[in-house]
PDB file of C-alpha atoms in Angstrom:
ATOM      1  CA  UNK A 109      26.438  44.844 -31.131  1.00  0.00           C
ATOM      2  CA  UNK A 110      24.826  41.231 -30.755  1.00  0.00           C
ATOM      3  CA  UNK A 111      21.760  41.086 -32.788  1.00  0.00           C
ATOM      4  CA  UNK A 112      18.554  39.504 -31.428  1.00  0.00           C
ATOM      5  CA  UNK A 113      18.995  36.222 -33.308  1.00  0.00           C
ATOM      6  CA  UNK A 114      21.861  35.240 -31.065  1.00  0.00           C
ATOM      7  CA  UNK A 115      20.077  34.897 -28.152  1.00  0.00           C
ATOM      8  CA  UNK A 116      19.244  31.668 -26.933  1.00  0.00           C
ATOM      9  CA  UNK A 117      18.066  29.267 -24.255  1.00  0.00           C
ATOM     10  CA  UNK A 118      20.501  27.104 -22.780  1.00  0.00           C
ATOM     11  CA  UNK A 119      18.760  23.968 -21.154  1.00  0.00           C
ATOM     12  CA  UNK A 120      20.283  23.505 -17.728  1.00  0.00           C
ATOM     13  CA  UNK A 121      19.490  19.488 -16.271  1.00  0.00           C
ATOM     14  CA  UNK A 122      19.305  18.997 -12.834  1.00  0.00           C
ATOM     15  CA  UNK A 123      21.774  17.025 -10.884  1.00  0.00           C
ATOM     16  CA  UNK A 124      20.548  12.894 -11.636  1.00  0.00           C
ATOM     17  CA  UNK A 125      23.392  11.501  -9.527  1.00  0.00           C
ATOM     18  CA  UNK A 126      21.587  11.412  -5.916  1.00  0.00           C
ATOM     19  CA  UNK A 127      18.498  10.497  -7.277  1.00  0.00           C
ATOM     20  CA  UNK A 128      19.969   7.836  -9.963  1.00  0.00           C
ATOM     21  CA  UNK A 129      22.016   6.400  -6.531  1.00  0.00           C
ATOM     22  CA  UNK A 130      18.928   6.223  -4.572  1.00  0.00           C
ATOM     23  CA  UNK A 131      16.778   4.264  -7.103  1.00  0.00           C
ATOM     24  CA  UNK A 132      19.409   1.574  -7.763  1.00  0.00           C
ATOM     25  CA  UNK A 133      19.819   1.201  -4.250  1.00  0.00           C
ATOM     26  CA  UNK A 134      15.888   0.488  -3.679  1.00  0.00           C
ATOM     27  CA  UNK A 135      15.998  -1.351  -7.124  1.00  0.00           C
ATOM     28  CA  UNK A 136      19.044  -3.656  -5.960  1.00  0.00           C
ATOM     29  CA  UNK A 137      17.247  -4.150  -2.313  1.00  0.00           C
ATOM     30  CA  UNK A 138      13.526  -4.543  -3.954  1.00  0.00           C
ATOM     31  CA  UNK A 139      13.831  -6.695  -6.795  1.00  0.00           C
ATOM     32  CA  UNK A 140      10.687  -7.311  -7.396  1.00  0.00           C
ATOM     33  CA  UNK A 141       9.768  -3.066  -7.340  1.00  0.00           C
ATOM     34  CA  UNK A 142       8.783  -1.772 -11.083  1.00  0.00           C
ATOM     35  CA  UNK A 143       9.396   2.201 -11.869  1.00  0.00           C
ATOM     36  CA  UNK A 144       6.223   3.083 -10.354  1.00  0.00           C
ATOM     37  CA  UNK A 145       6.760   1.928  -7.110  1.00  0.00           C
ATOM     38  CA  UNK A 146       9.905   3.101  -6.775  1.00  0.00           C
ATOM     39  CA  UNK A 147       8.891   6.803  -7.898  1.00  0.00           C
ATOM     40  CA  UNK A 148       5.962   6.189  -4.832  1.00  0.00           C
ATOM     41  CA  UNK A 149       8.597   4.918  -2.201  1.00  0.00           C
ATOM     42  CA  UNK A 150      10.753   8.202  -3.477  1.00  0.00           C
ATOM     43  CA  UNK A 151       7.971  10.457  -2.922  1.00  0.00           C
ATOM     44  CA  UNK A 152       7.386   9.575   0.381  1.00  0.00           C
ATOM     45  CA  UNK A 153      11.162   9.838   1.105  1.00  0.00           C
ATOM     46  CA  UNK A 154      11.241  13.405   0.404  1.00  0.00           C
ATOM     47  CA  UNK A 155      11.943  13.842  -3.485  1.00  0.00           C
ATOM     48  CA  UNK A 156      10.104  16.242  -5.623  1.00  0.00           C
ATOM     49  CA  UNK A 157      10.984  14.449  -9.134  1.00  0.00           C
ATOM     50  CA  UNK A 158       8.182  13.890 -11.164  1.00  0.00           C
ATOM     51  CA  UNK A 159       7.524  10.592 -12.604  1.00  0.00           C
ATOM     52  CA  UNK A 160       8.360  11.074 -15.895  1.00  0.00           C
ATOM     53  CA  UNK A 161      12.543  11.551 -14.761  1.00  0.00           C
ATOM     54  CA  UNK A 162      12.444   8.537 -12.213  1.00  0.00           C
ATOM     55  CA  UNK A 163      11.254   6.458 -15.395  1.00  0.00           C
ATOM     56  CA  UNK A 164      13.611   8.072 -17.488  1.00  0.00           C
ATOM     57  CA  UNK A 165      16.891   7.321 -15.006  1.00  0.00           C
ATOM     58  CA  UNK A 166      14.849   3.957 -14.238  1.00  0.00           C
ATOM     59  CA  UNK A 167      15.723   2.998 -18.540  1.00  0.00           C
ATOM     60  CA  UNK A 168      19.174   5.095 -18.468  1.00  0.00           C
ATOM     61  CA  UNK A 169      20.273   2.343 -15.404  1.00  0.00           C
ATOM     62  CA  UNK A 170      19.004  -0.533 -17.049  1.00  0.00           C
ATOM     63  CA  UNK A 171      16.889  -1.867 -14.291  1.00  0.00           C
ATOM     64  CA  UNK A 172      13.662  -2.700 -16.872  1.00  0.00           C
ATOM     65  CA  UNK A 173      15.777  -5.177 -18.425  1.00  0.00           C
ATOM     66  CA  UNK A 174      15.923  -7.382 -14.974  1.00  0.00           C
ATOM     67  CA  UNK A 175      15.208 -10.595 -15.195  1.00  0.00           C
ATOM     68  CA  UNK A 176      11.633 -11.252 -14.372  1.00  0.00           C
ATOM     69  CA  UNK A 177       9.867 -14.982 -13.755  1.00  0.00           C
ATOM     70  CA  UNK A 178       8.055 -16.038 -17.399  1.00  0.00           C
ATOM     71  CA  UNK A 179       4.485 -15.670 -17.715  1.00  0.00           C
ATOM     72  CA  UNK A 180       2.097 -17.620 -17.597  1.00  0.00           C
ATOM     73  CA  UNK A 181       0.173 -19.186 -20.344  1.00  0.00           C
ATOM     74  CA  UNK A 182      -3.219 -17.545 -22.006  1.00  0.00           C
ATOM     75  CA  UNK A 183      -5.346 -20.343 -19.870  1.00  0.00           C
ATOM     76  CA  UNK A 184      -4.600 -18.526 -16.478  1.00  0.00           C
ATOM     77  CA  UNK A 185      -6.657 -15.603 -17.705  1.00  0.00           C
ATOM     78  CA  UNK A 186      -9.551 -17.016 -17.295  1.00  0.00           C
ATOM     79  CA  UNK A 187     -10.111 -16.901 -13.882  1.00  0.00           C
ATOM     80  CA  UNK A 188     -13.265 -17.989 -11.676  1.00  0.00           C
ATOM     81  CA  UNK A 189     -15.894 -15.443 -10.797  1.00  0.00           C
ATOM     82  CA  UNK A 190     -14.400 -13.807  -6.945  1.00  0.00           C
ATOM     83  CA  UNK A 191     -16.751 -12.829  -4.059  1.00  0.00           C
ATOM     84  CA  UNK A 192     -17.412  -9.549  -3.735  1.00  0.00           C
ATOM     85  CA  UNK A 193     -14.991  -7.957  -1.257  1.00  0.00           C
ATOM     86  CA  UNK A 194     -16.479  -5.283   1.081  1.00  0.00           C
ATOM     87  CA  UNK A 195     -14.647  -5.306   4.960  1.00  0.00           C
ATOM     88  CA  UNK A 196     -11.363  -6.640   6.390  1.00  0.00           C
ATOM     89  CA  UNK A 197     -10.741 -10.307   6.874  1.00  0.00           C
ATOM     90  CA  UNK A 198     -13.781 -11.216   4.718  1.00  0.00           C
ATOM     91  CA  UNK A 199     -11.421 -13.702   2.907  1.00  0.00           C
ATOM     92  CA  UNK A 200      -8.254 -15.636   3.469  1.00  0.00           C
ATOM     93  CA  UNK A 201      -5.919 -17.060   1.369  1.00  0.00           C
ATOM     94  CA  UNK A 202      -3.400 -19.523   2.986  1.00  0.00           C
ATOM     95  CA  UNK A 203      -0.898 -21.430   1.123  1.00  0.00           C
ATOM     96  CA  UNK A 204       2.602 -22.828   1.415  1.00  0.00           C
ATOM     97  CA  UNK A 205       6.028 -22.533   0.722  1.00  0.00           C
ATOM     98  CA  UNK A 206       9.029 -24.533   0.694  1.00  0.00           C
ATOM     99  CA  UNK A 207      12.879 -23.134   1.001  1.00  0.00           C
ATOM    100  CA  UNK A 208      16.212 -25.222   2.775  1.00  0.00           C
ATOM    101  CA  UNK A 209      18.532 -24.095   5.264  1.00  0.00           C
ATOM    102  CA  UNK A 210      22.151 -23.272   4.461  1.00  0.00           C
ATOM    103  CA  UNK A 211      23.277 -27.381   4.619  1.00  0.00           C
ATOM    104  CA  UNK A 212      20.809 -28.211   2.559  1.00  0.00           C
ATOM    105  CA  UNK A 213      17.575 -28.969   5.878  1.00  0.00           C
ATOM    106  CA  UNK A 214      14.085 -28.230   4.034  1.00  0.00           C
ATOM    107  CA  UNK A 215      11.573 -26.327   5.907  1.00  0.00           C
ATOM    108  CA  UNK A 216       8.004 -25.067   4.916  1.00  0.00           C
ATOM    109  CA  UNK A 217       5.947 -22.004   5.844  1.00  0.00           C
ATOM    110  CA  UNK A 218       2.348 -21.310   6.018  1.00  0.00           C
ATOM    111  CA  UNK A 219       1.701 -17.760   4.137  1.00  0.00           C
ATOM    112  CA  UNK A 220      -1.912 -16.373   5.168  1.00  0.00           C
ATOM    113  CA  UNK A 221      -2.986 -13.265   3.381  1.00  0.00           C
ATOM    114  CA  UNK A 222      -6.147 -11.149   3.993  1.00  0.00           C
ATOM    115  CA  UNK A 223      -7.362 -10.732   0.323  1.00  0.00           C
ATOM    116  CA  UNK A 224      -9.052  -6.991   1.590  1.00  0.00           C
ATOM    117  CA  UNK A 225      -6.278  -5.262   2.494  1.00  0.00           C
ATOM    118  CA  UNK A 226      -3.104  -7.884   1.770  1.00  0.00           C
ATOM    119  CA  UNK A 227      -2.108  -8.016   4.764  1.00  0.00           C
ATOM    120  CA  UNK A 228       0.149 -11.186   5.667  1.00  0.00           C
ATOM    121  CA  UNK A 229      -0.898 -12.349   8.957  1.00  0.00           C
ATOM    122  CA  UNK A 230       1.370 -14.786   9.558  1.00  0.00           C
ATOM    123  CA  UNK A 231       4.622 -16.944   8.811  1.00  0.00           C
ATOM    124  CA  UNK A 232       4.848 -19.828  10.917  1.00  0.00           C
ATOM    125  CA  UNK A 233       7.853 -21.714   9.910  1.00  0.00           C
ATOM    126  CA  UNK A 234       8.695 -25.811  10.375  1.00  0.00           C
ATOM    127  CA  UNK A 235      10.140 -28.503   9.266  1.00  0.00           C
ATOM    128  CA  UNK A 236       6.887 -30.345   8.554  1.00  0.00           C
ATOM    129  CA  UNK A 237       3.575 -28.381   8.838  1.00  0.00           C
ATOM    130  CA  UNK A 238       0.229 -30.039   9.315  1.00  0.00           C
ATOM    131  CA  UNK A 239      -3.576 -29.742   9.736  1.00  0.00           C
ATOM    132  CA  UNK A 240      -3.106 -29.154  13.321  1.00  0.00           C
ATOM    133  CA  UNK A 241      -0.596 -26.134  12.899  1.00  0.00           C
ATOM    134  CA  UNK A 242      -2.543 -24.502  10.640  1.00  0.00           C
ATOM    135  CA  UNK A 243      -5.641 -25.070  12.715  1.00  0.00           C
ATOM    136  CA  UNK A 244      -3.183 -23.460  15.729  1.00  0.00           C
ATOM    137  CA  UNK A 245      -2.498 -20.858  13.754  1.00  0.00           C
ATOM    138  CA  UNK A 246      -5.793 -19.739  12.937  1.00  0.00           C
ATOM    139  CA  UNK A 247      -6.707 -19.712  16.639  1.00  0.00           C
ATOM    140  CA  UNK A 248      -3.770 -17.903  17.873  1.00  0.00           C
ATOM    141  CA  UNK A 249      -5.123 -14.975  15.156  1.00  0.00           C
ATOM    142  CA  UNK A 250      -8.576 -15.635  16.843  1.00  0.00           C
ATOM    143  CA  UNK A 251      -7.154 -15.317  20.253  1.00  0.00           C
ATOM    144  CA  UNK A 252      -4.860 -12.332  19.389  1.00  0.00           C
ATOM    145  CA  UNK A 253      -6.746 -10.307  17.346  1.00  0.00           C
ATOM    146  CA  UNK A 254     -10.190 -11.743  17.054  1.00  0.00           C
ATOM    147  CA  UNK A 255      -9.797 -12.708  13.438  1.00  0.00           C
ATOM    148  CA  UNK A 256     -12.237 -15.359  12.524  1.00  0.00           C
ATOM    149  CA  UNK A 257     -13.065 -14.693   8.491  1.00  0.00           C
ATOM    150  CA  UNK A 258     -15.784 -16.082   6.469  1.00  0.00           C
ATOM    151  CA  UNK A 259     -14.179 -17.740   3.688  1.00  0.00           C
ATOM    152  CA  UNK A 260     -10.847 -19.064   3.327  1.00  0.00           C
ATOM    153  CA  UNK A 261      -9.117 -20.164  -0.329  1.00  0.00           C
ATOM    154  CA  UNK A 262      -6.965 -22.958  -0.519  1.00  0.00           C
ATOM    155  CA  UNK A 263      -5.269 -25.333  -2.631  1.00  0.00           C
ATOM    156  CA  UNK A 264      -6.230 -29.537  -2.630  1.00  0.00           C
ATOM    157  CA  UNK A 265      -3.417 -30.167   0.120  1.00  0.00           C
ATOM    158  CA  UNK A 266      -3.916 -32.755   2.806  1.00  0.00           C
ATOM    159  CA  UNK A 267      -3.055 -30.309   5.347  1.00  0.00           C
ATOM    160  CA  UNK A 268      -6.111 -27.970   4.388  1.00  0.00           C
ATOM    161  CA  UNK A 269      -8.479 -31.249   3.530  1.00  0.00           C
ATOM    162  CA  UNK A 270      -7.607 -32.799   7.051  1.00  0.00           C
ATOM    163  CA  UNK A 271     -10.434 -33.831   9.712  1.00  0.00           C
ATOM    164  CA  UNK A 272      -8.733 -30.845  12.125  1.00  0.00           C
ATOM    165  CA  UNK A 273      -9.211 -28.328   9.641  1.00  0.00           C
ATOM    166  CA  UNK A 274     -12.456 -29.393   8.472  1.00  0.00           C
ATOM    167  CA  UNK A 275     -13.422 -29.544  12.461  1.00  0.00           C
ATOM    168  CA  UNK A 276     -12.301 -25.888  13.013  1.00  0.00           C
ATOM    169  CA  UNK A 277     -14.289 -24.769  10.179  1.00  0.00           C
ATOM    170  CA  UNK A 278     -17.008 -26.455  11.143  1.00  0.00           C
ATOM    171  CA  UNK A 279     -17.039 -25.119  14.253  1.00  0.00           C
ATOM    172  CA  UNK A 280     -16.522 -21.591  13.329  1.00  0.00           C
ATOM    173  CA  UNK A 281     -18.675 -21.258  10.434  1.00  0.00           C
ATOM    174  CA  UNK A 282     -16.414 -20.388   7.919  1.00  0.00           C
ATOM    175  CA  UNK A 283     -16.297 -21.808   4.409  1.00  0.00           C
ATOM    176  CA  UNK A 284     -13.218 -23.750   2.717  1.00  0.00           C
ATOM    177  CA  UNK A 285     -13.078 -22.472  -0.678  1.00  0.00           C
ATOM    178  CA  UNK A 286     -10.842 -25.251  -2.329  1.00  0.00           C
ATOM    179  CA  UNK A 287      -8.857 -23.914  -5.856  1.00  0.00           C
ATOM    180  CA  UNK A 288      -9.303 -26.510  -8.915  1.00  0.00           C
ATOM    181  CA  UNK A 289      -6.345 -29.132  -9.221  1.00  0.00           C
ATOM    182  CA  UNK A 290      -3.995 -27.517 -11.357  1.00  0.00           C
ATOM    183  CA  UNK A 291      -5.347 -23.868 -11.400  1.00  0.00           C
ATOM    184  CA  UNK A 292      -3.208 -22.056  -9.303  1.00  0.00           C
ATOM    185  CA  UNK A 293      -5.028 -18.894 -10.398  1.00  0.00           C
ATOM    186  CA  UNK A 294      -7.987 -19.627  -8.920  1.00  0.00           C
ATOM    187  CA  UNK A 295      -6.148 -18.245  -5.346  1.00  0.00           C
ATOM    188  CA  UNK A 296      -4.179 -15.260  -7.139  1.00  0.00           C
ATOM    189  CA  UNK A 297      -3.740 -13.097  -4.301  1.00  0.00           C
ATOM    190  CA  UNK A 298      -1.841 -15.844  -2.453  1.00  0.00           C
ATOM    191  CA  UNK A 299       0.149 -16.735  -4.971  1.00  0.00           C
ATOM    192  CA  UNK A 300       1.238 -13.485  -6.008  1.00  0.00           C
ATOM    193  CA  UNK A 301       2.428 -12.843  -2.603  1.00  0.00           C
ATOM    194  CA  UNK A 302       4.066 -16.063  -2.645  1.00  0.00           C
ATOM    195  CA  UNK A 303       6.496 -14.399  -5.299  1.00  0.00           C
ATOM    196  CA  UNK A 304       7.438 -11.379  -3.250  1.00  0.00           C
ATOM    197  CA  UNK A 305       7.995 -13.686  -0.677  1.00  0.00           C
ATOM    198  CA  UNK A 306      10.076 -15.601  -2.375  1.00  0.00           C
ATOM    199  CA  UNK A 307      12.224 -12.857  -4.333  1.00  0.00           C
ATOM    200  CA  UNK A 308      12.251 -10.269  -1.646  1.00  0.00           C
ATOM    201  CA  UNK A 309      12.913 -12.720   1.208  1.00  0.00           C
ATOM    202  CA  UNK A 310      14.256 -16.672   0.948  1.00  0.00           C
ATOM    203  CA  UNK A 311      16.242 -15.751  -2.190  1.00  0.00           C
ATOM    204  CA  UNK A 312      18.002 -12.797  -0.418  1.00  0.00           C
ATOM    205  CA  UNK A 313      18.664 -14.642   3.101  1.00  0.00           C
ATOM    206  CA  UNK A 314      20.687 -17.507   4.468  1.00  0.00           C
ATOM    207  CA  UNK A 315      18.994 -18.871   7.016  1.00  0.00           C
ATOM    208  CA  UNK A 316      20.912 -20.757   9.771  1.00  0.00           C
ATOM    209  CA  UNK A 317      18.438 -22.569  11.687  1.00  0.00           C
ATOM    210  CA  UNK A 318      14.656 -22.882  11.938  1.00  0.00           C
ATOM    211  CA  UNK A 319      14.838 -19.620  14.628  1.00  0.00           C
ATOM    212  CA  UNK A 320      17.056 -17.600  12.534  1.00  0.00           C
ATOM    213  CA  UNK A 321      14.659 -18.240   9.311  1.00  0.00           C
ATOM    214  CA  UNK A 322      11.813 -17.798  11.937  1.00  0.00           C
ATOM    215  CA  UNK A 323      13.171 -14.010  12.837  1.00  0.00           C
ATOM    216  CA  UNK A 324      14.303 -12.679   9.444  1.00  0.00           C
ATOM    217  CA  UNK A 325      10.657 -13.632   7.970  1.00  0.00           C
ATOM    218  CA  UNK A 326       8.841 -12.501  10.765  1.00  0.00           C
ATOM    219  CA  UNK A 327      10.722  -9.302  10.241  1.00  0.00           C
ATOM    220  CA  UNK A 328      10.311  -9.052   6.643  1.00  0.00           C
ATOM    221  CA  UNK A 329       6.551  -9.416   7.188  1.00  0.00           C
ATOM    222  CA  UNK A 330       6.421  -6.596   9.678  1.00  0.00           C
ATOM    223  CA  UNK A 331       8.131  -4.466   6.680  1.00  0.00           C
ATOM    224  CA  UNK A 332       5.727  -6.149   3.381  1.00  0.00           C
ATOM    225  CA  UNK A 333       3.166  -4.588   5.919  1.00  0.00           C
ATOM    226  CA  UNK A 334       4.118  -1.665   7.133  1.00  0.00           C
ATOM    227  CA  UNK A 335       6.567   0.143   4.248  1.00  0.00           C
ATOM    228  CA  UNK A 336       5.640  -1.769   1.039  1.00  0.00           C
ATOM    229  CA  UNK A 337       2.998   0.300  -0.715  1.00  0.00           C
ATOM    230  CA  UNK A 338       0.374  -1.579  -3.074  1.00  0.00           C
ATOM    231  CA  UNK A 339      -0.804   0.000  -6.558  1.00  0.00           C
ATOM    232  CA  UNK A 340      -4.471  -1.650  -5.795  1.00  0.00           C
ATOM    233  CA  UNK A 341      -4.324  -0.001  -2.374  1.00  0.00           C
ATOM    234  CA  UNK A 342      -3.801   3.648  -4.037  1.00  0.00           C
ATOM    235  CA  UNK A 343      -0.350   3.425  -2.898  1.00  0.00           C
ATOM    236  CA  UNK A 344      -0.532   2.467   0.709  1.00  0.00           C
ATOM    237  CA  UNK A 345       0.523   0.021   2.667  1.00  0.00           C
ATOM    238  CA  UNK A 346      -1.324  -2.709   4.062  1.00  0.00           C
ATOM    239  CA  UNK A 347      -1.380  -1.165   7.297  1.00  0.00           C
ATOM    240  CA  UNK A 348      -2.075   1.942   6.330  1.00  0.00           C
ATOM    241  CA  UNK A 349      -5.012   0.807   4.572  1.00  0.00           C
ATOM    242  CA  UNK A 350      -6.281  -1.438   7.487  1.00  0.00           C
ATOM    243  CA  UNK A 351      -5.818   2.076   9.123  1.00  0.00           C
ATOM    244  CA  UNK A 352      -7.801   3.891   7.317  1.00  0.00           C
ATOM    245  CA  UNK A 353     -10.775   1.290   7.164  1.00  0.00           C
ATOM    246  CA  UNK A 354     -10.842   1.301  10.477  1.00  0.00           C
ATOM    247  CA  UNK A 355     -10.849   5.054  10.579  1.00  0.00           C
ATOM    248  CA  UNK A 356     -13.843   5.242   8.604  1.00  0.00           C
ATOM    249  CA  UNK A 357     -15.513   2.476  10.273  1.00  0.00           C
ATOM    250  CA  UNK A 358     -15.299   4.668  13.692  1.00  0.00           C
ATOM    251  CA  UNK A 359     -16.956   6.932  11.736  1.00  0.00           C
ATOM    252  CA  UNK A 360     -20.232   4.864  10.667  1.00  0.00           C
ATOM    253  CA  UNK A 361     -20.200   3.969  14.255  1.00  0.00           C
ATOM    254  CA  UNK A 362     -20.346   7.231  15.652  1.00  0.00           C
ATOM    255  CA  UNK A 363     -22.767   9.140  13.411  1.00  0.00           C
ATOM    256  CA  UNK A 364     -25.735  10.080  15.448  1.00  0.00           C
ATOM    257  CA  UNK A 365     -28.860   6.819  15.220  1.00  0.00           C
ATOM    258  CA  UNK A 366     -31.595   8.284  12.701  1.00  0.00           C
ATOM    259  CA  UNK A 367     -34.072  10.562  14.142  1.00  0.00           C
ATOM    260  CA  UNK A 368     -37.622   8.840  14.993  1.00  0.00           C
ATOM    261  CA  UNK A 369     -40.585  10.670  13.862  1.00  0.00           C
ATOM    262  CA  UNK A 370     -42.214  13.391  16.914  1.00  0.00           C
ATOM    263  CA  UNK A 371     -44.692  11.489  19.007  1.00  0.00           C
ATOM    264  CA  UNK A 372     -48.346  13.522  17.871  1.00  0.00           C
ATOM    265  CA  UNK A 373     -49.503  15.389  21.128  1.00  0.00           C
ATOM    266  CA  UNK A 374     -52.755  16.079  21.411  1.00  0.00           C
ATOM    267  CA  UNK A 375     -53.965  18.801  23.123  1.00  0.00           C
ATOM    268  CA  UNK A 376     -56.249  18.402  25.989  1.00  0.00           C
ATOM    269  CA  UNK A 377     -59.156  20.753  27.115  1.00  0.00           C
ATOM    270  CA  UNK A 378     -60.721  20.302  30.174  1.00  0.00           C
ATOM    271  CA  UNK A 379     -64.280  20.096  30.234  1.00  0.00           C
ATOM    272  CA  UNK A 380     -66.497  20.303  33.520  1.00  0.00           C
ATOM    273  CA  UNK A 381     -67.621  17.011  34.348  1.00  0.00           C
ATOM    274  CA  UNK A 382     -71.628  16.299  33.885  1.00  0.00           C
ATOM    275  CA  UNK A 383     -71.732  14.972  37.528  1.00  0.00           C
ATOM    276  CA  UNK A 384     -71.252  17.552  40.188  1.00  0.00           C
ATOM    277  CA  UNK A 385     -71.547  15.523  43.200  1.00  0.00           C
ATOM    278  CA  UNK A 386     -68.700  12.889  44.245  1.00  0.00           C
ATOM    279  CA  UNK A 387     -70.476   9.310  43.696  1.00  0.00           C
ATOM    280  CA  UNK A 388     -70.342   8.403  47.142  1.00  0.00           C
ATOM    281  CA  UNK A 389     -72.977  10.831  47.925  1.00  0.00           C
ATOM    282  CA  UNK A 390     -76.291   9.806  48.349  1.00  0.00           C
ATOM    283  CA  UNK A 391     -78.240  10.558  45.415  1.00  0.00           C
ATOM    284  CA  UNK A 392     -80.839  13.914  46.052  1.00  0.00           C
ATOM    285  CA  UNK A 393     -84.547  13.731  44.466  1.00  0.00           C
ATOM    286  CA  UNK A 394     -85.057  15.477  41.705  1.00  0.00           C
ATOM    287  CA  UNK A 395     -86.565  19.266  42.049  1.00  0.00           C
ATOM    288  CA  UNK A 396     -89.682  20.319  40.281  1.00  0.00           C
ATOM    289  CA  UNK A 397     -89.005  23.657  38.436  1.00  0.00           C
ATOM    290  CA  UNK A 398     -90.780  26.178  39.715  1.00  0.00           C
ATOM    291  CA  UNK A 399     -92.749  28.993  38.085  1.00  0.00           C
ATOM    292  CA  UNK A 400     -93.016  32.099  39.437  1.00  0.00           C
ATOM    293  CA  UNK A 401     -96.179  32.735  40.471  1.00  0.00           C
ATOM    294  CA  UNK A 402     -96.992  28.770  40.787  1.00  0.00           C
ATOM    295  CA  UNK A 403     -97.105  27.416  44.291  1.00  0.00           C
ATOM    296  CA  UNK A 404     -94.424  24.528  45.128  1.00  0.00           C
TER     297      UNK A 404
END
């Protein structure tokens, strides 16, 4: 007979290899994705691992130890004071970037990021990009989806200093928030998109021409938009968000006006007029009273 003592629990682990194959795959495609991410993107896929095992397979695989750009130094902390963010397309941030074509051709790109939501707007792509493409760019998003913001933050470049952008804003009433030379913080949201651009996008592509870079950016924008999920979005993304603001601006606009205060009605009695007689008759003379008893 077996006494009690030998009894025991015997841990049985679940089965890691699906769910290890599945993060390195989004880790190898998404460099720039951190173990929280991932566990969100895994969620949403279907898995009911908690986060505590995608972090743990995230250290068994190694993928925390991936090489990540240095940091900058303690001065960028100190950041200037940002407008108060309340609605979509409030703020812009436009900025640009600068990759070459398989022999070697340079292009540039014009990012443009609503600060709200982060959603990238656009990607035109050229060889040389001036005022008057970025001023063409902001009215095609004016013509297309009525999108004329406020305030837009920029660096010192000549394209965003130039007479046609300083025209357009003029005309439009929106204010050119220039960065200080040298701070590239002061226009974070910008350049932090600038890096996922970079890492997700021109350093995974070859790009053939100016049409083929044209299409694979374009459609890595549609995807930053629609399937990558933000941590300062509560896990959404940016469409999803602009979704949901304008969800709950519907809302504001339907809610019933506010109720105005009852009119007072006064009640009316009707009283018998003093004059008997319609005033186009001719006045009668006035009878004596008469006493009985008293002769007329």
């Amino acid at each position: 007979m077996l006494r009690c003592s030998v009894y025991y629990y015997k841990a049985h682990r679940l089965e890691d290899r699906p769910i290890r194959q599945r993060i390195r795959e989004i880790a190898e495609s998404r460099v720039r994705y951190g173990h929280e991410r991932i566990h969100t993107l895994l969620r949403r896929e279907g898995w009911k691992d908690n986060h505590k095992r995608t972090y743990r397979i995230y250290k068994e695989e190694g993928l925390n130890l991936r090489s990540k750009r240095p940091r900058r130094n303690k001065s960028a902390a100190h950041r200037l004071e940002r407008p108060v963010l309340t609605e979509l397309y409030q703020v812009l941030s436009m900025d640009f970037v600068s990759d070459a074509l398989y022999d070697g051709r340079k292009f540039r790109a014009l990012t443009i990021v609503d600060n709200y939501s982060r959603e990238c707007l656009a990607i035109p792509v050229g060889k040389s990009l001036k005022g008057a493409d970025v001023v063409a760019t902001l009215r095609r998003l004016r013509k297309e989806r009525g999108i004329i913001p406020r305030r837009i933050q920029t660096d010192n470049g000549s394209e965003f200093t130039s007479k046609e952008m300083d025209q357009w804003a003029y005309e439009n009433k929106v204010i050119m928030d220039y960065s200080r030379p040298g701070r590239p913080t002061d226009n974070p949201f910008v350049e932090s998109f600038n890096g996922s651009f970079r890492d997700e996008c021109l350093n995974a592509h070859w790009f053939l021409s100016l049409e083929d870079a044209q299409e694979k950016i374009e459609s890595w924008r549609e995807e930053y938009n629609g399937y990558r999920p933000h941590s300062s979005l509560g896990n959404l993304t940016p469409m999803e968000f602009v979704a949901q603001c304008r969800q709950e601006a519907d809302k504001k606009d339907g809610l019933p006006a506010a109720p105005v205060s009852d009119q007072m009605i006064f009640a009316t009695v009707n009283h018998p007029s003093a004059v008997t007689e319609k005033s186009s008759d001719p006045p009668q003379a006035n009878k004596r009273f008469k006493r009985p008893g008293f002769p007329a």
